[in-house]
Amino acid sequence: MTSVVPEKMTMANALNRALRDAMRADESVVMFGEDVGALGGVFRITDGLTAEFGEQRCFDTPLAEAGILGMAIGMAMNGMRPIVEMQFDAFAYPAFEQLISHAAKMRNRTRGRVTLPLVIRIPYAGGIGGVEHHCDSSEAYYAHTPGLHVVAPSDPADAYGLLRAAIESPDPVVFLEPKKLYFSRSEADLTLPVPPIGTAVVRRPGTDATLIAYGPAVPIALEAAEAAAQEGRSLQVVDLRSIVPFDDETVCAAVRSTGRAVVVAEAAGFASVSAEVVARVTERCFHSLHAPIRRVTGFDIPYPPPKLEHLHLPSVDRILDAVDELQWEYA
Amino acid sequence: MTRDAAHLLPSTEPVTLIDSDGHPVPHVGHDMPDPQALVSAYAALIAARRFNDQANALVRQGRLAVYPSSHGQEACQVACVQVLGDGDWLFPTYRDSAAIVARGVDPVEALTLLRGDWHSGYDPQTTNVAPQATPLATHLLHAVGVAHAARLRGEPTVVMALCGDGATSEGDFHEALNFAAVFRTPVVFFIQNNEYAISVPLARQTAAPSLAHKGIGYGVPSERVDGNDVAALLTVLGDAVSRARAGEGPQLIEAHTYRVQAHTNADDPRRYRSEDEVTPWLSRDPITRLSDYLAEQGLLDDERVAACAADAEQLAERMRAGLNAETAADYRDLFAHVYAVPTSQLREQQALVADELSREEVR
């Protein structure tokens, strides 16, 4: 049963509802990982699932990420739709080989005879004052690997819809959950059609320049647009939602409409998703651009300790500075 | 090299030398440590308990972001350090801050990570204490490497590598045991089995008779010890260190203990275990047990108790002073330690932050 009217909820609530609704709708959907049973996950995303669906369908595993994902691959090969939780971004790395060499390649290796409908949920990115290994933005590793879908919601409604879509997907989906947005609350109508994976959305209309963001960077981009509006500049905000597949059409249409763009991302800028966005948009929209596309990203450093993270993360000021540099003298 | 499986087998029961009432338990093959070692251990236990209590208090006061306490596991924390020599190495996890301090690391530097100033606050080179590992079991292979390098150079170094019960499920744990055994590296793998990996109980980690049994498949001699009995720990760990130093290769020790407090202050154990399960462990406290024994033996008088308490209070005072002081984080640290020579991109990024900060000052 889903709700019939929009209600205020957190992203954590929405993700929990998506798991619950998917498990009610399809008995082959199972959820497992570390601390996802009695505890309900360290962020409580799986709260109550073992109570409702039993130990067979939501269960704790031994503490071994390669084991978790490897077993999920086998279960997906045999008629199940597993969802696994990696406890934190950096704790997903032991599962890297299973993900890159097997999850991503099974369809290709078998000419489509074996497919893997599985979801790898990863609480990711920083901004929560977490200690080392708890705040990585690891999306580029996954996005660089053909065969994986990679999505990152920025609000409760999308979190619900994208997770339902990810569970329905015939291919493996790396589902990145911005930790700092887990407990942000907004209205969500869960009865709306689920947005297909691979569609970006314009979050805020604007005419002067386009901010392109995803996941944890979206709220800060919206805040920057609000600040710019007070200074008389109209910024459009595009939320990618899905990194792979990439919605060239929506993003390029948005950039063409303003002729200026800034990409905002929390991850280090070098060899990153933000770099890919700039490359794609430049290739397609060069003649519509009034200025080179700018980026506001994390620095090319290991994620800093809590006391320094505010200097690392994209800020409203840094976004507005980048917007200022978009060659307005030629407008 | 012997291939006999029997000598690899741990005892059916963990080795205990002092029972939970403080009475000595005779044990064939394991002698009671000498009185001086036990008195030293008492002082270290009192300091370790005070360290845990003070760190928990600093979390409540907002001076530490998080603290994974080793309350109730202090016997393991101090014994694994007491059996090491100066040239030996310790490879700790995030729950082993008390062991790090017992090894001689400054308590404020030991808590830098958990305060949020920097990742590893102490210099691993001065104390031979590796940076605390938050990823599980990954550091065990580094321990093997440190021990192997020492062996290649002909140095008598032994490495004490710590992990918990949950980490024994990770692949790196198994690779570390295998590498150490194949190369006969002098590593003592010390598992503090506290029954829980956050919420997941031991029964969900393994179906083996004990975690010590995991050594057998790799050819690593293994032993089980009562993790709340510092006397047994000193003997069993001390013997393991001696064997490793004598060229007998890696050793595996499993200590049976219990995490009486939450995983960290962010955890809520009521969701996954009952108070009834915790209560019996409180009466097996490692400090009460040793002090009862020492008092019975006439090795502990009021004067010594007071002196140890005063030393522990001094440690707590040092923690409060260091962690209540406001320290300014330096933005240049963001860029200074990524490479030996910062890239031109990093220099540009540092200049950007410097510019932003100077503009803020002007405002």
XYZ file of C-alpha atoms in Angstrom:
694
model
C 0.000 0.000 0.000
C 1.378 3.381 -0.946
C 0.077 6.700 0.285
C -2.532 8.586 -1.710
C -1.721 12.149 -0.732
C 1.630 13.950 -0.647
C 3.101 13.730 2.829
C 6.130 15.135 4.548
C 8.845 12.558 4.931
C 12.593 12.204 5.148
C 14.695 10.546 2.468
C 15.339 7.761 4.992
C 11.551 7.234 5.336
C 11.128 7.257 1.560
C 13.865 4.687 0.995
C 12.387 2.466 3.693
C 8.967 2.755 2.057
C 10.409 1.888 -1.348
C 12.030 -1.255 0.030
C 8.862 -2.226 1.874
C 6.597 -1.634 -1.125
C 8.919 -3.518 -3.469
C 9.170 -6.458 -1.090
C 5.379 -6.543 -0.729
C 4.934 -6.428 -4.494
C 7.472 -9.094 -5.412
C 8.507 -12.063 -3.284
C 11.772 -12.443 -5.164
C 13.032 -9.139 -3.719
C 15.371 -9.791 -0.784
C 17.495 -7.387 1.257
C 20.734 -8.210 3.047
C 23.981 -6.775 4.356
C 25.638 -5.769 7.628
C 23.358 -4.691 10.505
C 20.274 -4.462 8.252
C 18.230 -6.930 10.361
C 17.429 -6.275 14.021
C 19.217 -2.933 13.997
C 17.514 -1.780 10.801
C 20.773 -0.526 9.283
C 23.106 2.053 10.813
C 20.953 4.726 9.131
C 17.698 2.785 9.814
C 16.882 2.475 6.113
C 15.877 -1.186 6.562
C 14.005 -0.528 9.819
C 11.224 -3.045 10.385
C 11.830 -5.114 7.256
C 12.921 -8.255 9.101
C 9.907 -7.893 11.409
C 7.523 -7.652 8.470
C 9.101 -10.028 5.955
C 11.068 -12.417 8.161
C 14.681 -13.523 8.352
C 14.489 -15.138 4.915
C 13.934 -11.846 3.141
C 15.853 -9.262 5.173
C 18.901 -10.581 6.948
C 22.295 -9.813 8.415
C 25.334 -11.416 6.820
C 28.852 -12.098 8.033
C 30.957 -8.971 7.812
C 32.367 -9.305 4.293
C 31.409 -6.986 1.457
C 32.867 -9.129 -1.337
C 30.884 -12.017 0.105
C 27.692 -9.970 0.268
C 27.862 -8.827 -3.329
C 29.181 -12.133 -4.636
C 26.301 -14.013 -3.040
C 23.852 -11.431 -4.425
C 25.192 -12.086 -7.919
C 24.542 -15.803 -7.491
C 21.053 -15.204 -6.158
C 20.292 -12.868 -9.067
C 21.497 -15.619 -11.430
C 18.879 -17.860 -9.854
C 15.655 -15.905 -9.973
C 15.954 -13.440 -7.086
C 16.125 -9.662 -7.072
C 18.666 -8.981 -4.302
C 19.244 -5.582 -2.757
C 22.441 -5.290 -0.763
C 23.570 -2.537 1.571
C 27.208 -1.515 1.782
C 27.441 0.194 5.167
C 29.453 3.212 4.016
C 30.971 4.370 0.719
C 34.554 3.414 1.568
C 33.478 0.097 3.090
C 32.155 -0.948 -0.328
C 35.672 -1.223 -1.737
C 36.266 -4.861 -0.726
C 33.346 -5.668 -3.079
C 35.006 -3.853 -5.983
C 36.121 -6.950 -7.888
C 32.697 -8.584 -7.600
C 31.150 -5.372 -8.878
C 33.545 -4.567 -11.701
C 34.516 -8.019 -12.955
C 31.223 -9.814 -12.406
C 28.136 -7.700 -11.681
C 28.942 -5.235 -14.451
C 29.985 -7.830 -17.039
C 27.686 -10.833 -16.651
C 25.187 -9.723 -19.318
C 27.993 -8.947 -21.751
C 29.945 -12.158 -21.109
C 26.884 -14.312 -21.671
C 25.435 -12.371 -24.628
C 22.439 -11.429 -22.527
C 21.632 -14.962 -21.423
C 22.412 -14.234 -17.793
C 21.321 -10.890 -16.410
C 21.653 -9.523 -12.910
C 18.708 -7.572 -11.538
C 20.369 -6.416 -8.339
C 20.738 -3.168 -6.436
C 23.811 -2.113 -4.488
C 22.733 0.563 -2.001
C 25.585 2.744 -0.752
C 25.247 5.559 1.815
C 27.714 7.983 0.284
C 29.492 11.355 0.365
C 30.215 13.726 3.223
C 28.973 16.769 5.026
C 28.085 14.863 8.186
C 31.290 15.352 10.190
C 32.215 11.725 9.666
C 35.690 10.357 10.295
C 37.878 8.954 7.529
C 36.472 6.223 5.256
C 32.898 7.358 5.987
C 32.564 10.248 3.504
C 33.889 9.201 0.103
C 32.290 10.303 -3.147
C 32.954 7.126 -5.089
C 30.593 7.619 -8.037
C 33.301 8.021 -10.682
C 34.670 4.514 -10.078
C 31.250 3.050 -10.754
C 30.245 5.412 -13.558
C 33.463 4.556 -15.378
C 32.486 0.881 -15.478
C 30.279 -0.085 -18.439
C 27.425 -2.338 -17.393
C 26.459 -0.534 -14.198
C 23.678 1.971 -13.779
C 24.539 4.684 -11.250
C 21.904 6.886 -9.641
C 21.921 9.464 -6.829
C 18.633 10.969 -5.608
C 18.484 14.391 -3.983
C 15.040 14.408 -2.369
C 12.595 11.949 -0.766
C 10.251 11.664 -3.756
C 13.071 10.812 -6.145
C 14.639 8.502 -3.589
C 11.425 6.511 -3.500
C 10.882 6.505 -7.252
C 14.467 5.792 -8.224
C 14.805 2.953 -5.739
C 11.596 1.343 -7.025
C 12.945 1.759 -10.575
C 16.343 0.356 -9.579
C 14.733 -2.744 -8.083
C 12.708 -3.202 -11.294
C 15.791 -2.739 -13.479
C 17.049 -5.797 -15.348
C 20.633 -4.596 -14.831
C 22.737 -3.920 -11.723
C 22.194 -0.477 -10.231
C 24.618 1.278 -7.897
C 22.245 3.312 -5.763
C 24.071 6.185 -4.057
C 22.266 7.640 -1.039
C 23.595 11.046 0.059
C 24.033 10.590 3.798
C 23.666 14.266 4.612
C 20.196 14.276 2.985
C 18.857 11.190 4.799
C 17.037 13.206 7.406
C 16.029 16.215 5.332
C 12.267 16.342 5.055
C 10.054 17.346 2.155
C 6.695 16.565 0.632
C 6.546 13.447 -1.494
C 3.684 11.912 -3.427
C 4.575 8.261 -3.664
C 1.682 7.505 -5.980
C 3.233 9.454 -8.848
C 4.724 7.414 -11.682
C 8.271 6.310 -10.979
C 10.773 8.417 -12.985
C 12.694 6.145 -15.334
C 16.388 5.727 -14.556
C 18.252 7.960 -16.984
C 16.145 11.095 -16.730
C 17.373 14.400 -15.377
C 14.962 17.056 -14.128
C 14.936 20.846 -14.057
C 14.557 21.655 -10.347
C 14.346 25.401 -10.719
C 13.701 27.468 -13.838
C 16.146 30.216 -14.732
C 17.313 32.203 -17.720
C 20.839 33.483 -17.097
C 22.896 30.373 -16.392
C 22.430 26.677 -15.611
C 23.701 24.915 -12.495
C 24.067 21.165 -13.041
C 24.253 19.018 -9.905
C 23.376 15.604 -8.522
C 22.939 13.929 -5.151
C 24.273 15.907 -2.188
C 25.200 18.929 -4.337
C 21.618 19.665 -5.460
C 20.421 21.444 -2.286
C 23.513 23.667 -2.287
C 22.956 24.513 -5.978
C 19.349 25.444 -5.200
C 20.538 27.597 -2.320
C 23.003 29.336 -4.626
C 20.252 29.963 -7.178
C 18.125 31.521 -4.449
C 21.003 33.760 -3.382
C 21.690 34.744 -7.001
C 18.015 35.639 -7.514
C 18.303 38.148 -4.700
C 21.194 39.725 -6.589
C 19.108 39.845 -9.755
C 20.558 36.844 -11.564
C 18.280 34.004 -12.671
C 19.895 30.575 -12.315
C 18.361 27.378 -13.590
C 19.120 24.193 -11.634
C 19.273 20.765 -13.262
C 19.352 17.637 -11.082
C 20.934 14.744 -12.990
C 19.359 12.100 -10.674
C 20.899 9.442 -12.895
C 24.620 9.533 -13.699
C 24.460 6.402 -15.860
C 22.520 6.413 -18.146
C 23.149 10.111 -18.700
C 20.287 12.318 -19.909
C 22.064 14.316 -22.631
C 18.792 15.666 -23.944
C 17.522 17.378 -20.786
C 20.933 18.654 -19.744
C 21.842 20.040 -23.164
C 18.432 21.631 -23.696
C 18.830 23.378 -20.352
C 22.318 24.655 -21.144
C 21.299 25.815 -24.626
C 18.466 27.826 -23.076
C 20.876 29.882 -20.938
C 24.205 29.624 -22.767
C 26.156 29.414 -19.525
C 26.737 26.562 -17.095
C 28.413 25.590 -13.827
C 28.657 21.954 -12.740
C 28.516 21.413 -8.972
C 29.682 18.155 -7.393
C 31.117 17.084 -4.064
C 33.608 14.593 -5.530
C 37.153 15.590 -6.465
C 37.099 17.270 -9.873
C 39.935 15.427 -11.574
C 38.784 12.556 -13.867
C 35.310 12.827 -12.388
C 31.612 12.756 -13.233
C 31.709 16.552 -13.290
C 34.474 16.385 -15.905
C 32.320 14.046 -17.999
C 29.388 16.467 -17.787
C 31.548 19.346 -19.021
C 32.927 17.247 -21.869
C 29.518 16.029 -23.027
C 27.874 19.424 -22.856
C 30.778 21.145 -24.590
C 30.767 18.596 -27.399
C 27.047 19.088 -27.959
C 26.418 22.737 -27.095
C 29.649 24.518 -28.018
C 27.971 27.009 -30.322
C 25.331 27.892 -27.714
C 27.884 28.657 -25.011
C 28.830 32.249 -24.154
C 31.598 31.113 -21.808
C 33.558 27.981 -20.912
C 31.653 25.774 -18.477
C 32.965 26.113 -14.928
C 33.070 23.496 -12.214
C 32.745 23.755 -8.441
C 33.864 20.462 -6.942
C 35.661 18.964 -4.009
C 39.419 19.403 -4.176
C 41.729 16.686 -5.476
C 42.502 15.466 -1.972
C 41.509 12.566 0.286
C 38.279 13.492 2.075
C 39.349 15.799 4.909
C 38.704 15.388 8.644
C 35.496 16.901 10.100
C 37.111 20.178 11.162
C 38.214 20.972 7.608
C 35.386 19.537 5.502
C 33.569 22.875 5.231
C 36.523 24.209 3.226
C 36.400 21.223 0.871
C 32.699 21.055 0.080
C 31.101 23.200 -2.653
C 29.579 26.280 -1.034
C 27.108 28.944 -2.133
C 29.920 31.499 -2.299
C 32.098 29.257 -4.411
C 29.205 28.623 -6.820
C 28.406 32.325 -7.078
C 32.092 33.099 -7.712
C 32.084 30.561 -10.554
C 28.909 32.069 -11.990
C 30.555 35.515 -11.867
C 33.321 34.205 -14.081
C 31.018 33.186 -16.945
C 32.080 36.164 -19.126
C 29.078 38.360 -18.501
C 30.850 41.239 -20.238
C 29.952 39.522 -23.530
C 26.257 39.191 -22.673
C 58.417 -27.688 10.114
C 55.765 -29.806 11.714
C 52.644 -30.591 9.728
C 50.925 -32.216 12.678
C 47.416 -30.783 12.973
C 47.123 -31.532 16.684
C 49.641 -28.892 17.771
C 47.682 -26.265 15.864
C 44.470 -26.974 17.746
C 43.410 -24.517 20.422
C 42.331 -25.799 23.817
C 38.648 -26.674 24.137
C 38.207 -24.010 26.814
C 39.828 -20.572 26.928
C 42.868 -20.436 29.208
C 42.018 -18.868 32.594
C 44.532 -18.273 35.402
C 42.406 -16.088 37.694
C 38.667 -16.821 37.867
C 35.963 -14.165 38.101
C 36.060 -14.347 41.919
C 39.759 -13.506 41.898
C 40.960 -17.014 42.764
C 43.941 -18.580 41.007
C 43.168 -21.434 38.626
C 46.031 -23.894 38.070
C 46.619 -24.554 34.391
C 48.963 -27.121 32.906
C 51.340 -25.477 30.465
C 50.538 -21.905 31.461
C 52.213 -20.285 34.466
C 50.970 -17.310 36.446
C 52.898 -14.172 35.398
C 55.338 -12.869 37.996
C 53.909 -10.477 40.616
C 55.667 -7.433 39.181
C 54.020 -7.989 35.777
C 50.608 -8.280 37.421
C 51.104 -5.141 39.473
C 52.148 -3.262 36.321
C 49.090 -4.626 34.567
C 46.901 -3.373 37.418
C 48.203 0.172 36.990
C 47.682 -0.050 33.224
C 44.138 -1.387 33.672
C 43.175 1.466 35.970
C 44.584 3.952 33.462
C 42.805 2.255 30.529
C 39.447 2.281 32.343
C 39.888 5.939 33.213
C 40.789 6.654 29.593
C 37.578 4.993 28.379
C 35.412 6.759 30.951
C 36.973 10.132 30.173
C 36.633 9.656 26.407
C 32.944 8.772 26.833
C 32.473 11.900 28.940
C 34.191 14.023 26.290
C 31.751 12.680 23.693
C 28.821 13.687 25.893
C 30.350 17.146 26.213
C 30.745 17.447 22.452
C 34.547 17.463 22.544
C 34.845 14.192 20.622
C 32.731 13.391 17.567
C 32.529 9.706 18.344
C 34.191 7.137 20.599
C 34.207 3.358 20.193
C 34.791 2.297 23.797
C 36.780 -0.723 24.945
C 35.129 -0.672 28.390
C 35.281 -4.222 29.745
C 38.004 -5.163 27.264
C 40.796 -3.314 29.069
C 42.623 -6.542 29.989
C 43.089 -7.253 26.279
C 44.073 -3.632 25.639
C 46.875 -3.552 28.181
C 48.147 -7.140 27.949
C 48.795 -7.047 24.201
C 50.991 -3.991 24.759
C 52.731 -5.173 27.917
C 54.145 -8.254 26.161
C 55.819 -6.177 23.422
C 59.355 -4.847 23.370
C 60.293 -1.341 22.256
C 61.261 -2.451 18.774
C 58.032 -4.376 18.201
C 54.993 -3.019 16.354
C 51.323 -2.681 17.239
C 48.621 -2.628 14.537
C 45.437 -1.345 16.222
C 41.825 -0.885 15.109
C 39.477 1.986 15.908
C 38.451 0.309 19.186
C 42.034 0.071 20.460
C 42.684 3.647 21.577
C 43.358 2.462 25.132
C 46.009 0.051 23.844
C 47.630 2.852 21.865
C 47.849 4.999 24.987
C 49.193 2.043 26.987
C 51.900 1.797 24.329
C 52.949 5.373 25.109
C 51.096 7.439 22.536
C 49.995 10.796 23.926
C 46.283 10.472 24.856
C 45.308 13.682 23.093
C 47.128 12.649 19.920
C 45.455 9.240 20.167
C 42.048 10.927 20.063
C 42.797 13.364 17.235
C 40.975 11.117 14.766
C 37.843 10.940 16.898
C 37.927 14.637 17.653
C 37.969 15.373 13.939
C 41.235 17.330 13.685
C 43.123 14.915 11.502
C 43.002 11.258 10.512
C 45.905 9.912 12.532
C 47.088 12.234 15.241
C 50.250 10.460 16.346
C 53.521 9.635 14.641
C 53.565 5.876 13.987
C 57.349 5.935 13.657
C 58.133 7.103 17.189
C 56.062 4.489 19.013
C 55.832 1.724 16.384
C 52.062 2.001 16.434
C 50.440 1.895 12.990
C 47.584 4.308 12.242
C 44.317 2.958 13.634
C 42.446 0.963 10.983
C 38.764 1.694 10.473
C 38.329 -0.613 7.467
C 38.218 -4.149 8.821
C 41.141 -6.588 8.626
C 42.929 -4.639 5.890
C 45.737 -3.666 8.269
C 46.507 -7.302 9.111
C 48.282 -7.672 5.786
C 50.266 -4.524 6.482
C 51.299 -6.110 9.777
C 52.543 -9.132 7.867
C 54.515 -6.838 5.576
C 56.141 -4.953 8.443
C 57.106 -8.245 10.076
C 58.411 -9.691 6.813
C 60.577 -6.638 6.116
C 62.070 -6.881 9.610
C 62.766 -10.575 9.072
C 64.476 -9.911 5.739
C 66.738 -7.413 7.510
C 67.446 -9.870 10.323
C 65.757 -7.759 12.994
C 64.060 -9.479 15.957
C 60.796 -7.522 15.540
C 57.436 -9.073 16.415
C 54.204 -7.487 15.211
C 51.026 -7.553 17.306
C 48.069 -7.309 14.916
C 44.672 -6.601 16.460
C 41.199 -7.286 15.105
C 37.721 -8.114 16.310
C 35.362 -11.014 15.729
C 33.607 -9.318 12.797
C 36.868 -8.767 10.937
C 37.541 -12.516 10.807
C 34.817 -12.708 8.132
C 36.686 -10.388 5.772
C 38.858 -11.886 3.056
C 41.898 -9.889 4.156
C 41.926 -11.701 7.515
C 42.354 -15.018 5.724
C 44.944 -13.709 3.280
C 46.938 -12.247 6.158
C 46.995 -15.546 8.051
C 48.000 -17.423 4.927
C 50.760 -15.003 3.906
C 52.131 -14.899 7.427
C 52.208 -18.690 7.630
C 53.728 -19.245 4.184
C 56.507 -16.730 4.876
C 56.777 -17.651 8.583
C 56.542 -14.007 9.528
C 56.637 -13.105 13.235
C 53.077 -11.819 13.648
C 50.768 -12.449 16.592
C 47.181 -12.120 15.352
C 45.164 -11.126 18.390
C 41.382 -11.352 18.019
C 39.338 -9.600 20.671
C 36.119 -11.551 20.325
C 33.633 -9.243 22.048
C 30.627 -11.113 20.596
C 29.347 -8.233 18.473
C 30.077 -6.512 15.177
C 27.851 -3.492 15.797
C 24.533 -5.406 16.041
C 25.562 -8.693 14.481
C 26.299 -11.463 17.007
C 29.146 -13.950 16.715
C 26.770 -16.717 15.605
C 26.196 -14.763 12.378
C 29.958 -14.421 11.757
C 31.013 -18.025 11.992
C 29.904 -21.620 12.372
C 33.389 -22.665 13.514
C 33.847 -24.063 17.060
C 35.864 -20.926 17.849
C 37.604 -18.163 15.946
C 40.925 -19.662 17.032
C 40.075 -22.732 14.938
C 40.476 -20.555 11.850
C 44.231 -20.759 12.261
C 44.331 -24.492 11.598
C 43.583 -24.306 7.890
C 46.513 -21.956 7.391
C 48.970 -23.856 9.562
C 48.951 -21.188 12.271
C 49.082 -22.448 15.882
C 46.139 -20.997 17.750
C 45.027 -20.536 21.345
C 41.941 -19.366 23.195
C 42.165 -17.220 26.285
C 39.796 -15.620 28.776
C 39.763 -12.010 27.586
C 38.843 -10.620 30.995
C 41.728 -12.334 32.788
C 44.808 -10.191 32.379
C 47.041 -12.869 33.950
C 46.042 -15.454 31.354
C 46.376 -12.873 28.595
C 49.895 -11.900 29.674
C 50.991 -15.533 29.714
C 49.314 -16.644 26.491
C 50.243 -13.517 24.513
C 53.738 -13.459 26.016
C 54.332 -17.076 24.974
C 53.012 -16.316 21.488
C 55.362 -13.347 21.128
C 58.294 -15.502 22.279
C 57.492 -18.238 19.753
C 57.113 -15.720 16.949
C 60.405 -14.070 17.899
C 62.114 -17.463 18.048
C 61.268 -18.061 14.376
C 58.253 -20.332 14.844
C 56.105 -18.179 12.570
C 52.744 -16.510 13.145
C 50.479 -17.236 16.111
C 46.749 -16.693 16.506
C 45.176 -15.834 19.866
C 41.446 -15.444 20.402
C 40.394 -13.623 23.583
C 36.835 -14.218 24.747
C 35.439 -10.951 26.060
C 32.351 -8.802 25.655
C 31.494 -5.340 24.403
C 29.544 -4.176 27.453
C 28.889 -0.713 25.989
C 27.419 0.364 22.662
C 29.420 0.067 19.409
C 29.830 3.854 19.625
C 27.750 6.660 21.104
C 25.798 6.635 17.804
C 24.601 3.068 18.411
C 21.484 1.845 20.249
C 22.107 -1.709 21.530
C 18.559 -1.987 22.912
C 17.482 -2.728 19.370
C 19.426 -5.981 19.208
C 20.310 -7.322 22.669
C 18.773 -7.481 26.129
C 20.159 -6.148 29.381
C 19.942 -9.701 30.723
C 22.656 -10.685 28.303
C 24.950 -7.853 29.377
C 24.554 -8.147 33.143
C 26.556 -11.359 33.749
C 29.510 -9.826 31.946
C 29.618 -6.909 34.372
C 30.543 -9.328 37.178
C 33.398 -10.668 35.065
C 35.049 -7.262 35.017
C 38.802 -7.561 34.401
C 39.769 -4.949 36.983
C 37.792 -6.368 39.920
C 39.146 -9.800 39.169
C 42.785 -8.755 39.195
C 42.501 -6.455 42.196
C 40.779 -9.208 44.220
C 43.586 -11.577 43.358
C 46.349 -9.075 44.088
C 44.773 -8.098 47.410
C 44.462 -11.773 48.361
C 48.136 -12.264 47.532
C 49.161 -9.212 49.521
C 50.431 -7.502 46.372
C 48.064 -4.557 46.463
C 47.683 -2.184 49.389
C 45.710 1.017 49.794
C 48.770 3.099 49.042
C 49.303 1.469 45.663
C 45.606 1.675 44.818
C 45.669 5.390 45.587
C 48.845 5.932 43.559
C 47.392 4.176 40.495
C 44.154 6.129 40.809
C 46.123 9.374 41.027
C 48.129 8.492 37.912
C 44.909 7.672 36.052
C 43.378 10.954 37.148
C 46.424 12.765 35.816
C 45.871 11.048 32.470
C 42.222 12.146 32.489
C 43.272 15.690 33.357
C 45.678 15.686 30.435
C 42.849 14.502 28.137
C 40.463 17.188 29.364
C 43.048 19.946 29.052
C 44.091 18.863 25.564
C 40.654 18.209 24.181
C 38.862 21.160 25.737
C 41.438 23.535 24.255
C 40.311 25.105 21.005
C 42.631 24.168 18.180
C 42.529 25.980 14.887
C 42.564 23.683 11.892
C 44.991 24.856 9.207
C 43.574 24.845 5.656
C 47.079 24.206 4.260
C 46.952 20.723 5.756
C 44.278 19.879 3.170
C 46.894 20.058 0.428
C 50.230 19.500 2.158
C 50.189 15.738 2.571
C 48.651 14.348 -0.617
C 51.976 13.888 -2.436
C 55.640 14.440 -1.631
C 55.494 17.358 -4.046
C 52.073 19.032 -4.441
C 50.814 19.003 -8.011
C 50.265 22.298 -9.763
C 46.508 21.653 -9.481
C 46.782 21.317 -5.714
C 48.780 24.545 -5.525
C 46.002 26.317 -7.470
C 43.331 24.867 -5.201
C 45.224 25.944 -2.095
C 45.521 29.455 -3.484
C 41.772 29.520 -4.065
C 41.062 28.655 -0.414
C 43.656 31.199 0.761
C 41.903 33.852 -1.316
C 38.481 32.915 0.039
C 39.713 33.022 3.618
C 41.400 36.392 3.176
C 38.175 37.812 1.693
C 36.260 36.500 4.720
C 38.677 38.318 7.003
C 38.125 41.586 5.119
C 34.377 41.223 5.687
